[in-house]
Amino acid sequence: MAQETSRAVGPVVLLGPPGAGKGTQAKRIMERYGIPQVSTGDLLRENVALGTELGQAAKAVMARGELVSDDLVCTMVRERLIQPDCKRGYILDGFPRTAAQAGWLDALLEAELFDNSRPTRAWPIVVRLDVDYNQLLLRITGRRSCPTCGRIYNVHLQPPRVDELCDEAHATKLVTRNDDRLEVIQPRLVAYEEQTRPVADYYQRTGRLISVNGDLPMDEVTALIFRILEDHHA
Ligand code: AMP
């Protein structure tokens, strides 16, 4: 895939319910534009695995499929966004997830608009992936990832060549996320409907929401997102 790593892309927000394909598309944007994927879910899971204070506070909440507090998540995001690799832009995957987080992000970006040392000074490009409910369930229940290289598979839709083993990372055994279990999926989808849908409504009202049909084949979704990013900078 051709790379476009010379110019500033700015913040990109990927919205959509669990299983919509945000992580997969974020990785593709990252490869093409050379800007990092900032996944709050991944950052939280890393903290849980490392047993940090944040991880200890988040662990039980995540296991129930509920949202971690805005304060904890925003602090974590702020620390990540000041890293030098975010200078040309970044892809927010799974953030903002509440109206309060969206307001916090706007305040942060507004402050940056007046900071000449930040080349990413811009409002985010907000892309929402819309996916049919039954398709979501299939994607979430089939999701497996490689703990070594992070590649994501789906045992129903994009299975690995050998059952449950990564194609790339020396046949590492694939794992299922703790919160992809059936009993946790429902509360996660409820959290999305109740707390995250207002975020999309907010971006819609401010004229920044671009919806993409996430039911299309993965490559077509990627092509649509690349076109949105190109048009935005044309
Ligand atoms: P994800 O990998 O995006 O599905 O996130 C997994 C879990 O991490 C969610 O179910 C929440 O418990 C937590 N989480 C991730 N991002 C956020 C966020 N922006 N705000 C609150 N909790 C979050």
mmCIF file of C-alpha atoms and ligand atoms in Angstrom:
data_model
loop_
_atom_site.group_PDB
_atom_site.id
_atom_site.type_symbol
_atom_site.label_atom_id
_atom_site.label_comp_id
_atom_site.label_asym_id
_atom_site.label_seq_id
_atom_site.Cartn_x
_atom_site.Cartn_y
_atom_site.Cartn_z
ATOM 1 C CA MET A 1 0.000 0.000 0.000
ATOM 2 C CA ALA A 2 1.339 3.451 -0.936
ATOM 3 C CA GLN A 3 2.371 5.631 1.969
ATOM 4 C CA GLU A 4 1.558 9.301 2.472
ATOM 5 C CA THR A 5 3.760 10.230 5.370
ATOM 6 C CA SER A 6 4.909 13.727 4.541
ATOM 7 C CA ARG A 7 2.073 16.039 5.472
ATOM 8 C CA ALA A 8 0.125 16.722 8.664
ATOM 9 C CA VAL A 9 -3.142 14.798 8.739
ATOM 10 C CA GLY A 10 -4.488 16.158 12.040
ATOM 11 C CA PRO A 11 -6.750 14.349 14.461
ATOM 12 C CA VAL A 12 -9.008 11.622 13.082
ATOM 13 C CA VAL A 13 -11.825 10.293 15.287
ATOM 14 C CA LEU A 14 -13.249 6.861 14.483
ATOM 15 C CA LEU A 15 -16.696 6.347 15.988
ATOM 16 C CA GLY A 16 -18.868 3.265 15.918
ATOM 17 C CA PRO A 17 -20.118 0.478 18.162
ATOM 18 C CA PRO A 18 -17.885 -2.336 19.391
ATOM 19 C CA GLY A 19 -17.115 -4.606 16.444
ATOM 20 C CA ALA A 20 -17.665 -1.908 13.793
ATOM 21 C CA GLY A 21 -14.094 -2.293 12.517
ATOM 22 C CA LYS A 22 -12.526 0.786 14.124
ATOM 23 C CA GLY A 23 -9.352 -1.051 15.159
ATOM 24 C CA THR A 24 -8.868 -2.656 11.740
ATOM 25 C CA GLN A 25 -9.415 0.610 9.869
ATOM 26 C CA ALA A 26 -7.261 2.568 12.342
ATOM 27 C CA LYS A 27 -4.347 0.224 11.617
ATOM 28 C CA ARG A 28 -4.738 0.803 7.881
ATOM 29 C CA ILE A 29 -4.840 4.602 8.292
ATOM 30 C CA MET A 30 -1.762 4.309 10.496
ATOM 31 C CA GLU A 31 0.119 2.342 7.828
ATOM 32 C CA ARG A 32 -0.788 4.695 5.006
ATOM 33 C CA TYR A 33 -0.361 8.046 6.709
ATOM 34 C CA GLY A 34 2.262 7.151 9.313
ATOM 35 C CA ILE A 35 0.236 8.545 12.214
ATOM 36 C CA PRO A 36 -0.351 6.491 15.376
ATOM 37 C CA GLN A 37 -3.524 4.690 16.400
ATOM 38 C CA VAL A 38 -4.530 5.880 19.855
ATOM 39 C CA SER A 39 -6.928 3.201 21.052
ATOM 40 C CA THR A 40 -8.198 3.896 24.557
ATOM 41 C CA GLY A 41 -9.299 0.252 24.820
ATOM 42 C CA ASP A 42 -5.758 -0.962 23.970
ATOM 43 C CA LEU A 43 -4.161 1.556 26.347
ATOM 44 C CA LEU A 44 -6.490 0.482 29.151
ATOM 45 C CA ARG A 45 -5.845 -3.222 28.456
ATOM 46 C CA GLU A 46 -2.082 -2.533 28.586
ATOM 47 C CA ASN A 47 -2.548 -0.843 31.956
ATOM 48 C CA VAL A 48 -4.587 -3.785 33.225
ATOM 49 C CA ALA A 49 -1.907 -6.233 32.036
ATOM 50 C CA LEU A 50 0.845 -4.196 33.705
ATOM 51 C CA GLY A 51 -1.183 -3.833 36.912
ATOM 52 C CA THR A 52 -0.740 -0.033 37.054
ATOM 53 C CA GLU A 53 -2.932 2.064 39.342
ATOM 54 C CA LEU A 54 -5.061 3.015 36.329
ATOM 55 C CA GLY A 55 -5.279 -0.632 35.276
ATOM 56 C CA GLN A 56 -6.416 -1.690 38.739
ATOM 57 C CA ALA A 57 -9.122 0.987 38.739
ATOM 58 C CA ALA A 58 -10.297 0.046 35.224
ATOM 59 C CA LYS A 59 -10.163 -3.755 35.334
ATOM 60 C CA ALA A 60 -13.510 -4.587 36.965
ATOM 61 C CA VAL A 61 -15.369 -1.852 35.073
ATOM 62 C CA MET A 62 -14.070 -3.181 31.736
ATOM 63 C CA ALA A 63 -14.906 -6.774 32.669
ATOM 64 C CA ARG A 64 -18.519 -5.677 33.170
ATOM 65 C CA GLY A 65 -18.578 -3.947 29.776
ATOM 66 C CA GLU A 66 -19.125 -0.520 31.324
ATOM 67 C CA LEU A 67 -17.218 2.681 30.666
ATOM 68 C CA VAL A 68 -14.188 3.748 32.684
ATOM 69 C CA SER A 69 -14.546 7.197 34.272
ATOM 70 C CA ASP A 70 -14.060 10.245 32.067
ATOM 71 C CA ASP A 71 -11.357 11.643 34.372
ATOM 72 C CA LEU A 72 -9.164 8.559 34.159
ATOM 73 C CA VAL A 73 -9.576 8.172 30.405
ATOM 74 C CA CYS A 74 -9.007 11.864 29.581
ATOM 75 C CA THR A 75 -5.839 11.978 31.697
ATOM 76 C CA MET A 76 -4.545 8.895 29.899
ATOM 77 C CA VAL A 77 -5.378 10.381 26.477
ATOM 78 C CA ARG A 78 -3.713 13.697 27.292
ATOM 79 C CA GLU A 79 -0.482 11.893 28.205
ATOM 80 C CA ARG A 80 -0.581 9.934 24.966
ATOM 81 C CA LEU A 81 -1.312 12.908 22.684
ATOM 82 C CA ILE A 82 1.662 14.932 23.901
ATOM 83 C CA GLN A 83 4.057 12.245 22.679
ATOM 84 C CA PRO A 84 6.153 13.382 19.688
ATOM 85 C CA ASP A 85 4.721 10.710 17.347
ATOM 86 C CA CYS A 86 1.321 12.479 17.496
ATOM 87 C CA LYS A 87 2.687 15.716 16.023
ATOM 88 C CA ARG A 88 1.458 15.131 12.443
ATOM 89 C CA GLY A 89 -1.836 13.679 13.604
ATOM 90 C CA TYR A 90 -3.322 10.631 15.299
ATOM 91 C CA ILE A 91 -6.303 8.318 15.040
ATOM 92 C CA LEU A 92 -8.559 8.216 18.078
ATOM 93 C CA ASP A 93 -10.120 4.767 18.233
ATOM 94 C CA GLY A 94 -12.725 4.364 20.993
ATOM 95 C CA PHE A 95 -12.477 7.965 22.161
ATOM 96 C CA PRO A 96 -14.466 10.162 22.752
ATOM 97 C CA ARG A 97 -17.108 7.817 24.084
ATOM 98 C CA THR A 98 -19.200 10.196 26.188
ATOM 99 C CA ALA A 99 -20.446 13.746 25.660
ATOM 100 C CA ALA A 100 -18.085 14.874 28.443
ATOM 101 C CA GLN A 101 -15.082 13.327 26.629
ATOM 102 C CA ALA A 102 -16.099 15.030 23.376
ATOM 103 C CA GLY A 103 -16.302 18.390 25.183
ATOM 104 C CA TRP A 104 -12.913 17.762 26.792
ATOM 105 C CA LEU A 105 -11.355 16.952 23.397
ATOM 106 C CA ASP A 106 -12.800 20.084 21.809
ATOM 107 C CA ALA A 107 -11.368 22.211 24.641
ATOM 108 C CA LEU A 108 -7.960 20.579 24.156
ATOM 109 C CA LEU A 109 -8.006 21.125 20.397
ATOM 110 C CA GLU A 110 -9.276 24.672 20.767
ATOM 111 C CA ALA A 111 -6.295 25.469 22.990
ATOM 112 C CA GLU A 112 -3.998 23.967 20.331
ATOM 113 C CA LEU A 113 -5.477 26.217 17.638
ATOM 114 C CA PHE A 114 -3.600 29.038 19.346
ATOM 115 C CA ASP A 115 -0.386 27.102 19.824
ATOM 116 C CA ASN A 116 1.905 27.636 16.841
ATOM 117 C CA SER A 117 4.276 24.867 17.903
ATOM 118 C CA ARG A 118 1.619 22.200 17.131
ATOM 119 C CA PRO A 119 1.419 21.349 13.424
ATOM 120 C CA THR A 120 -1.790 19.315 13.899
ATOM 121 C CA ARG A 121 -3.832 22.369 14.801
ATOM 122 C CA ALA A 122 -7.230 21.461 13.378
ATOM 123 C CA TRP A 123 -10.650 20.159 14.290
ATOM 124 C CA PRO A 124 -10.879 16.405 14.034
ATOM 125 C CA ILE A 125 -12.186 14.568 11.006
ATOM 126 C CA VAL A 126 -14.938 12.424 12.529
ATOM 127 C CA VAL A 127 -15.828 9.194 10.741
ATOM 128 C CA ARG A 128 -18.562 6.922 12.037
ATOM 129 C CA LEU A 129 -18.755 3.316 10.890
ATOM 130 C CA ASP A 130 -22.385 2.166 10.707
ATOM 131 C CA VAL A 131 -22.866 -1.586 10.934
ATOM 132 C CA ASP A 132 -25.943 -3.822 10.999
ATOM 133 C CA TYR A 133 -26.654 -5.286 14.455
ATOM 134 C CA ASN A 134 -26.408 -8.977 13.465
ATOM 135 C CA GLN A 135 -23.161 -8.311 11.633
ATOM 136 C CA LEU A 136 -21.807 -6.678 14.794
ATOM 137 C CA LEU A 137 -22.573 -9.753 16.868
ATOM 138 C CA LEU A 138 -20.815 -11.961 14.322
ATOM 139 C CA ARG A 139 -17.788 -9.682 14.320
ATOM 140 C CA ILE A 140 -17.510 -9.458 18.087
ATOM 141 C CA THR A 141 -18.061 -13.146 18.854
ATOM 142 C CA GLY A 142 -15.611 -14.195 16.112
ATOM 143 C CA ARG A 143 -12.890 -11.675 16.978
ATOM 144 C CA ARG A 144 -9.470 -13.078 17.886
ATOM 145 C CA SER A 145 -6.167 -11.246 18.074
ATOM 146 C CA CYS A 146 -2.527 -12.168 18.103
ATOM 147 C CA PRO A 147 -0.919 -11.254 21.440
ATOM 148 C CA THR A 148 2.479 -10.928 19.709
ATOM 149 C CA CYS A 149 1.829 -8.767 16.621
ATOM 150 C CA GLY A 150 -1.657 -7.392 17.380
ATOM 151 C CA ARG A 151 -3.158 -8.597 14.099
ATOM 152 C CA ILE A 152 -6.913 -9.030 14.301
ATOM 153 C CA TYR A 153 -8.769 -12.033 12.823
ATOM 154 C CA ASN A 154 -12.344 -13.217 12.784
ATOM 155 C CA VAL A 155 -12.965 -16.937 12.943
ATOM 156 C CA HIS A 156 -16.206 -16.530 10.959
ATOM 157 C CA LEU A 157 -15.185 -13.830 8.475
ATOM 158 C CA GLN A 158 -11.371 -13.714 8.143
ATOM 159 C CA PRO A 159 -10.031 -16.882 9.716
ATOM 160 C CA PRO A 160 -6.285 -17.502 10.033
ATOM 161 C CA ARG A 161 -4.746 -20.097 7.669
ATOM 162 C CA VAL A 162 -4.376 -22.555 10.557
ATOM 163 C CA ASP A 163 -7.145 -22.683 13.170
ATOM 164 C CA GLU A 164 -6.550 -20.286 16.102
ATOM 165 C CA LEU A 165 -2.911 -19.563 15.102
ATOM 166 C CA CYS A 166 -1.498 -16.256 13.821
ATOM 167 C CA ASP A 167 -0.375 -16.340 10.153
ATOM 168 C CA GLU A 168 2.478 -13.947 10.844
ATOM 169 C CA ALA A 169 3.879 -14.059 14.343
ATOM 170 C CA HIS A 170 5.464 -17.529 14.360
ATOM 171 C CA ALA A 171 2.147 -19.307 14.803
ATOM 172 C CA THR A 172 1.318 -17.602 18.109
ATOM 173 C CA LYS A 173 -1.980 -18.841 19.564
ATOM 174 C CA LEU A 174 -4.734 -16.278 19.034
ATOM 175 C CA VAL A 175 -6.635 -14.941 22.030
ATOM 176 C CA THR A 176 -10.215 -13.790 22.658
ATOM 177 C CA ARG A 177 -10.649 -10.513 24.473
ATOM 178 C CA ASN A 178 -12.001 -10.878 27.975
ATOM 179 C CA ASP A 179 -14.949 -8.588 27.191
ATOM 180 C CA ASP A 180 -15.864 -10.271 23.898
ATOM 181 C CA ARG A 181 -17.726 -12.953 25.866
ATOM 182 C CA LEU A 182 -21.466 -13.128 25.127
ATOM 183 C CA GLU A 183 -22.565 -11.946 28.570
ATOM 184 C CA VAL A 184 -20.419 -8.779 28.327
ATOM 185 C CA ILE A 185 -21.344 -7.902 24.737
ATOM 186 C CA GLN A 186 -24.844 -6.740 25.639
ATOM 187 C CA PRO A 187 -23.763 -4.191 28.297
ATOM 188 C CA ARG A 188 -21.105 -2.862 25.890
ATOM 189 C CA LEU A 189 -23.718 -2.312 23.177
ATOM 190 C CA VAL A 190 -26.019 -0.655 25.736
ATOM 191 C CA ALA A 191 -23.161 1.643 26.828
ATOM 192 C CA TYR A 192 -22.685 2.558 23.166
ATOM 193 C CA GLU A 193 -26.370 3.352 22.605
ATOM 194 C CA GLU A 194 -26.774 5.341 25.800
ATOM 195 C CA GLN A 195 -23.435 7.100 26.191
ATOM 196 C CA THR A 196 -21.680 7.145 22.825
ATOM 197 C CA ARG A 197 -24.542 7.788 20.423
ATOM 198 C CA PRO A 198 -24.898 11.327 21.877
ATOM 199 C CA VAL A 199 -21.263 11.915 20.837
ATOM 200 C CA ALA A 200 -22.173 11.199 17.202
ATOM 201 C CA ASP A 201 -25.239 13.439 17.572
ATOM 202 C CA TYR A 202 -22.994 16.194 18.887
ATOM 203 C CA TYR A 203 -20.613 15.940 15.923
ATOM 204 C CA GLN A 204 -23.599 15.767 13.588
ATOM 205 C CA ARG A 205 -25.000 19.004 15.008
ATOM 206 C CA THR A 206 -21.650 20.713 14.589
ATOM 207 C CA GLY A 207 -21.493 19.509 10.979
ATOM 208 C CA ARG A 208 -18.421 17.347 11.487
ATOM 209 C CA LEU A 209 -19.840 13.827 11.298
ATOM 210 C CA ILE A 210 -19.150 11.730 8.210
ATOM 211 C CA SER A 211 -20.929 8.363 8.155
ATOM 212 C CA VAL A 212 -19.510 5.398 6.294
ATOM 213 C CA ASN A 213 -21.348 2.158 5.564
ATOM 214 C CA GLY A 214 -19.317 -0.255 7.682
ATOM 215 C CA ASP A 215 -21.185 -3.268 6.266
ATOM 216 C CA LEU A 216 -19.235 -2.947 3.026
ATOM 217 C CA PRO A 217 -16.212 -5.219 2.524
ATOM 218 C CA MET A 218 -13.251 -4.093 4.616
ATOM 219 C CA ASP A 219 -11.191 -2.861 1.635
ATOM 220 C CA GLU A 220 -14.071 -0.741 0.359
ATOM 221 C CA VAL A 221 -14.503 0.841 3.797
ATOM 222 C CA THR A 222 -10.780 1.614 3.832
ATOM 223 C CA ALA A 223 -10.965 3.195 0.369
ATOM 224 C CA LEU A 224 -13.889 5.386 1.464
ATOM 225 C CA ILE A 225 -12.021 6.538 4.578
ATOM 226 C CA PHE A 226 -8.862 7.336 2.581
ATOM 227 C CA ARG A 227 -10.969 9.376 0.163
ATOM 228 C CA ILE A 228 -12.511 11.312 3.069
ATOM 229 C CA LEU A 229 -9.058 12.062 4.454
ATOM 230 C CA GLU A 230 -7.747 13.122 1.032
ATOM 231 C CA ASP A 231 -10.785 15.348 0.313
ATOM 232 C CA HIS A 232 -10.431 16.975 3.686
ATOM 233 C CA HIS A 233 -6.939 18.108 2.793
ATOM 234 C CA ALA A 234 -7.490 18.876 -0.865
HETATM 235 P P1 AMP B 1 -12.695 -1.065 23.218
HETATM 236 O O1 AMP B 1 -11.439 -1.843 22.990
HETATM 237 O O2 AMP B 1 -12.667 0.280 22.563
HETATM 238 O O3 AMP B 1 -13.946 -1.828 22.901
HETATM 239 O O4 AMP B 1 -12.746 -0.750 24.789
HETATM 240 C C1 AMP B 1 -12.799 -1.801 25.737
HETATM 241 C C2 AMP B 1 -13.296 -1.261 27.077
HETATM 242 O O5 AMP B 1 -12.405 -0.252 27.567
HETATM 243 C C3 AMP B 1 -14.657 -0.559 27.031
HETATM 244 O O6 AMP B 1 -15.741 -1.483 27.115
HETATM 245 C C4 AMP B 1 -14.577 0.344 28.263
HETATM 246 O O7 AMP B 1 -14.736 -0.392 29.458
HETATM 247 C C5 AMP B 1 -13.122 0.795 28.206
HETATM 248 N N1 AMP B 1 -12.960 2.030 27.390
HETATM 249 C C6 AMP B 1 -12.311 2.150 26.190
HETATM 250 N N2 AMP B 1 -12.349 3.406 25.743
HETATM 251 C C7 AMP B 1 -13.039 4.118 26.668
HETATM 252 C C8 AMP B 1 -13.444 5.477 26.764
HETATM 253 N N3 AMP B 1 -13.129 6.356 25.812
HETATM 254 N N4 AMP B 1 -14.144 5.841 27.864
HETATM 255 C C9 AMP B 1 -14.463 4.967 28.833
HETATM 256 N N5 AMP B 1 -14.132 3.671 28.808
HETATM 257 C C10 AMP B 1 -13.432 3.233 27.729
#
